[in-house]
Amino acid sequence: MIIDCHGHYTTAPKALQAYRDAQIDELKSAAPAGGRSKGTVSITDDEIRESLENAQLKFQRERGTDVTIFSPRASAMAHHIGDEITSLHWSQHCNDLIARVCALYPKNFVGVCQLPQSPGAAPDGSIAELERCVTDLGFIGCNLNPDPSGGHWTAPPLTDRSWYRLYEKMVELDVPAMVHVSSSCNPNFHATGAHYINADTTAFMQFLTADLFKDFPTLRFVIPHGGGAVPYHWGRYRGLAQDLKRPLLGDLVRNNVFFDTCVYHQAGIDLLARVVPVDNILFGSEMVGAVRGIDPETGHYFDDTKRYVDALPLGDDDKRKIFEGNARRVYPRLAMALA
Amino acid sequence: MIIDCHGHYTTAPKALQAYRDAQIDELKSAAPAGGRSKGTVSITDDEIRESLENAQLKFQRERGTDVTIFSPRASAMAHHIGDEITSLHWSQHCNDLIARVCALYPKNFVGVCQLPQSPGAAPDGSIAELERCVTDLGFIGCNLNPDPSGGHWTAPPLTDRSWYRLYEKMVELDVPAMVHVSSSCNPNFHATGAHYINADTTAFMQFLTADLFKDFPTLRFVIPHGGGAVPYHWGRYRGLAQDLKRPLLGDLVRNNVFFDTCVYHQAGIDLLARVVPVDNILFGSEMVGAVRGIDPETGHYFDDTKRYVDALPLGDDDKRKIFEGNARRVYPRLAMALA
């Protein structure tokens, strides 16, 4: 089985964005938070099918992948817009839509939720929504935004104790988080070209410099986009860890930190597999995502990352880990969801 | 000749830091800017010699490199501290000290200046200091901080017109800038483990999305630390450029954007040379910098990047470009400085 650990519902029917636009319009009218209604998103099952058949499902068939761990569109989370209520309503609608996708295509998609984060907000809302999605909707993980401010980085580091109650819930439910920022409202940072990658790099260095995994030995994070800059600078991080008298990188990541394969060329994937332990690499493509085109140098989609992994000089056992085994270990609820 | 394009005076005599400490203390006393004196830094020539003989000079000899393009310690620039006057006094002292280093060891060091940037400040101070350093002190380039706020990223992107007057001066003087942030006062960003690398990635994406080099066809930037995450994600950037209908990466970088080799393991340097045009790679080590230790896997210093370049599967002509030719092209004043 080939499990793609990183997919977003980037092709959701237009009614979802129409809801969001109306929600943002309502914010501008300055209605009090309590007076804002959750509203409804009207999307038919046929619209959902149509949005997937010629996109994610087509690519699954063409590329030979089986199941996608699927979450709401990352760039649309935009936790910096509005407040906790805004994010709660928006997250619940987005997550409910993912649940409908998974119900319609239970063999093709397994859900991961967006959290109703908001700058400065306590984690209570995120804890409740995570529990709802895992317990009621059968989701197997969450996306955690280390920068709900959207490029201003005003939240404390992921290793700060203010995040700990959320981590306790993740551990209790035995679900991992993918560290994933959203769009950027800071003009310095292009979302998919800088902010995403920077956040991945930043999170890794936060993990390296703190004892988070001593406090939570079973807490697990997937760092997407191949780990940002980390594998390319693996020697730098090994050296920094040594200078700072921190654990060896292999020990740091072993049970807690994983990288996906959303790196859109062979040379990058080759590097990833050369330096990162094979047990810590999960196949992912983020297909129909940041890069939609065909690479003129290969004639294949940039984000057809299965081809790059297929081409790795690794044995079948190692490739099975990357394609399936590691995902099952990081997402133990996957087995239930696919049963 | 082997030219190391990236070295900072990280081993400066203690009197320099003592000056800085006193300067920061004076800020706390809230004296009006006009009332603050520039003061003096008392360092003897012997102290300078001593600070280099067992550090940068020793490593030049041991590693077989000839000359280092040398600038003040990057993490100590700290443009976020104080105001324009603070940065002006501090930059002038730091640059003057570099000039003394270059005068004492004219075959070993060529100067690059720190600019007196300050959050929100117009570029006039930086323009004047750049001109002083190039014209009076014989420097051949500058370090430009894309985030004078130290991790809050409040300045406009490097492609914004507010930077243009500085670029006009760079073009007039025919000197490049290395894009180099300083320390981070944002707890999310470890300086050398996240902030530096993020800034490199961020700057590249800014260049990719704007027409800066149409406006300044001869403007040149060196993106240090191997270009941040960029070579690892070269396919992503090729794909983004294509989706955004921007130029091919080869055309974007050709005459304007260069990467150094401050990547501290063989796999990283191999990737860099595999994807980035050889004409756009400059040998650099940032020795006695971010990573000071010996790699237990190789028995050699992590930052002995010459070894990695030596091991590249490239011909002698290409290696000569990386070690010397490209630096001479990017820093045309180098020839004068070494004459």
Coordinates of C-alpha atoms in Angstrom, one line a residue, chain A residues 146 151-158 186-202 205-206 209 225-240 242-244 248 260 262-272 274-275 286 289-298 302, chain B residues 146 151-158 186-202 205-206 209 225-240 242-244 248 260 262-272 274-275 286 289-298 302:
Chain A
P146 CA 3.5 27.4 14.7
G151 CA 4.2 35.7 9.1
H152 CA 4.8 37.9 12.2
W153 CA 5.8 35.0 14.4
T154 CA 4.3 36.4 17.6
A155 CA 3.4 33.0 19.2
P156 CA 5.9 31.3 21.5
P157 CA 8.1 28.5 20.1
L158 CA 6.5 25.1 19.8
N186 CA 3.9 39.6 5.9
P187 CA 5.0 40.9 2.5
N188 CA 8.5 39.5 3.1
F189 CA 7.3 36.0 2.9
H190 CA 5.8 34.4 -0.1
A191 CA 3.6 31.7 1.3
T192 CA 4.6 28.5 -0.5
G193 CA 8.1 29.8 -1.6
A194 CA 9.3 31.1 1.8
H195 CA 6.9 31.0 4.7
Y196 CA 6.2 27.3 4.5
I197 CA 9.8 26.3 4.1
N198 CA 11.0 28.7 6.8
A199 CA 8.5 27.4 9.3
D200 CA 9.7 23.8 8.7
T201 CA 13.3 24.9 9.4
T202 CA 12.3 27.0 12.4
M205 CA 15.6 24.1 15.4
Q206 CA 13.1 24.7 18.2
T209 CA 17.3 23.2 21.3
H225 CA 8.2 19.9 2.6
G226 CA 11.1 17.6 3.2
G227 CA 11.9 19.3 6.5
G228 CA 12.4 22.7 5.0
A229 CA 16.1 23.4 4.8
V230 CA 17.1 20.8 7.4
P231 CA 18.4 17.9 5.3
Y232 CA 20.4 20.2 3.0
H233 CA 22.0 21.6 6.2
W234 CA 22.2 18.3 8.0
G235 CA 25.9 18.9 8.7
R236 CA 25.2 22.3 10.1
Y237 CA 22.5 20.9 12.4
R238 CA 24.7 18.0 13.5
G239 CA 27.4 20.6 14.3
L240 CA 25.1 23.0 16.1
Q242 CA 27.3 19.1 19.1
D243 CA 28.3 22.7 19.9
L244 CA 25.2 23.1 22.0
L248 CA 22.7 13.5 18.2
D260 CA 7.8 14.0 4.3
C262 CA 7.4 17.0 -0.7
V263 CA 10.6 17.9 -2.4
Y264 CA 10.0 18.4 -6.1
H265 CA 13.1 17.2 -7.9
Q266 CA 15.2 14.0 -7.8
A267 CA 18.4 15.7 -6.4
G268 CA 16.5 16.9 -3.4
I269 CA 14.9 13.5 -2.6
D270 CA 18.3 11.8 -3.1
L271 CA 19.8 14.1 -0.5
L272 CA 16.9 13.6 1.9
R274 CA 21.1 10.1 2.0
V275 CA 21.1 12.0 5.3
E286 CA 1.1 17.7 -1.4
G289 CA -0.8 22.0 -4.1
A290 CA 2.0 24.6 -4.2
V291 CA 3.4 23.5 -7.6
R292 CA 0.9 22.5 -10.2
G293 CA 2.9 22.3 -13.4
I294 CA 4.8 19.7 -15.3
D295 CA 8.6 19.8 -15.1
P296 CA 9.9 20.4 -18.7
E297 CA 13.1 18.6 -17.8
T298 CA 11.3 15.4 -17.0
F302 CA 6.9 18.4 -10.3
Chain B
P146 CA 17.0 42.2 5.0
G151 CA 13.4 38.4 13.6
H152 CA 10.2 40.5 13.3
W153 CA 10.6 41.2 9.6
T154 CA 9.1 44.6 9.7
A155 CA 11.1 46.0 6.8
P156 CA 9.8 45.9 3.2
P157 CA 11.1 43.1 0.9
L158 CA 14.5 43.6 -0.7
N186 CA 12.4 36.7 18.3
P187 CA 12.4 33.6 20.5
N188 CA 11.1 31.5 17.6
F189 CA 14.3 31.9 15.6
H190 CA 17.6 30.5 16.7
A191 CA 20.0 32.8 15.0
T192 CA 22.4 30.5 13.2
G193 CA 20.0 27.5 13.1
A194 CA 16.9 29.2 11.8
H195 CA 17.0 33.0 11.2
Y196 CA 20.1 32.9 9.0
I197 CA 18.8 30.1 6.8
N198 CA 15.3 31.5 6.6
A199 CA 16.5 34.9 5.5
D200 CA 18.5 33.3 2.7
T201 CA 15.4 31.4 1.5
T202 CA 13.2 34.5 1.9
M205 CA 11.9 34.1 -3.3
Q206 CA 11.7 37.9 -3.1
T209 CA 8.8 37.3 -7.7
H225 CA 24.8 29.5 3.7
G226 CA 24.5 27.7 0.4
G227 CA 21.3 29.7 -0.5
G228 CA 19.3 28.6 2.6
A229 CA 16.8 26.0 1.5
V230 CA 16.8 27.0 -2.1
P231 CA 19.1 24.3 -3.8
Y232 CA 17.3 21.5 -1.8
H233 CA 14.0 22.8 -3.1
W234 CA 15.3 23.8 -6.6
G235 CA 12.5 21.8 -8.2
R236 CA 10.0 23.7 -6.1
Y237 CA 11.4 27.0 -7.2
R238 CA 11.6 26.0 -10.8
G239 CA 8.0 25.0 -10.5
L240 CA 6.9 28.1 -8.7
Q242 CA 6.9 28.4 -14.0
D243 CA 3.4 28.7 -12.4
L244 CA 4.0 32.4 -11.7
L248 CA 13.7 30.4 -15.6
D260 CA 28.3 30.4 -1.3
C262 CA 28.7 27.4 3.6
V263 CA 27.0 24.0 3.8
Y264 CA 28.7 21.8 6.3
H265 CA 28.5 18.3 4.9
Q266 CA 29.4 16.6 1.6
A267 CA 25.9 15.6 0.7
G268 CA 24.7 19.2 0.8
I269 CA 27.6 20.5 -1.3
D270 CA 27.0 17.7 -3.8
L271 CA 23.4 18.8 -4.1
L272 CA 24.4 22.5 -4.5
R274 CA 24.3 19.3 -8.9
V275 CA 21.5 21.9 -9.4
E286 CA 32.2 31.2 7.4
G289 CA 31.5 30.9 12.8
A290 CA 28.2 29.2 13.3
V291 CA 29.6 25.7 13.7
R292 CA 33.0 25.4 15.4
G293 CA 33.4 21.7 16.1
I294 CA 35.0 18.7 14.4
D295 CA 32.6 16.3 12.6
P296 CA 33.1 13.0 14.3
E297 CA 32.0 11.3 11.1
T298 CA 34.9 12.7 9.1
F302 CA 32.4 20.9 9.9

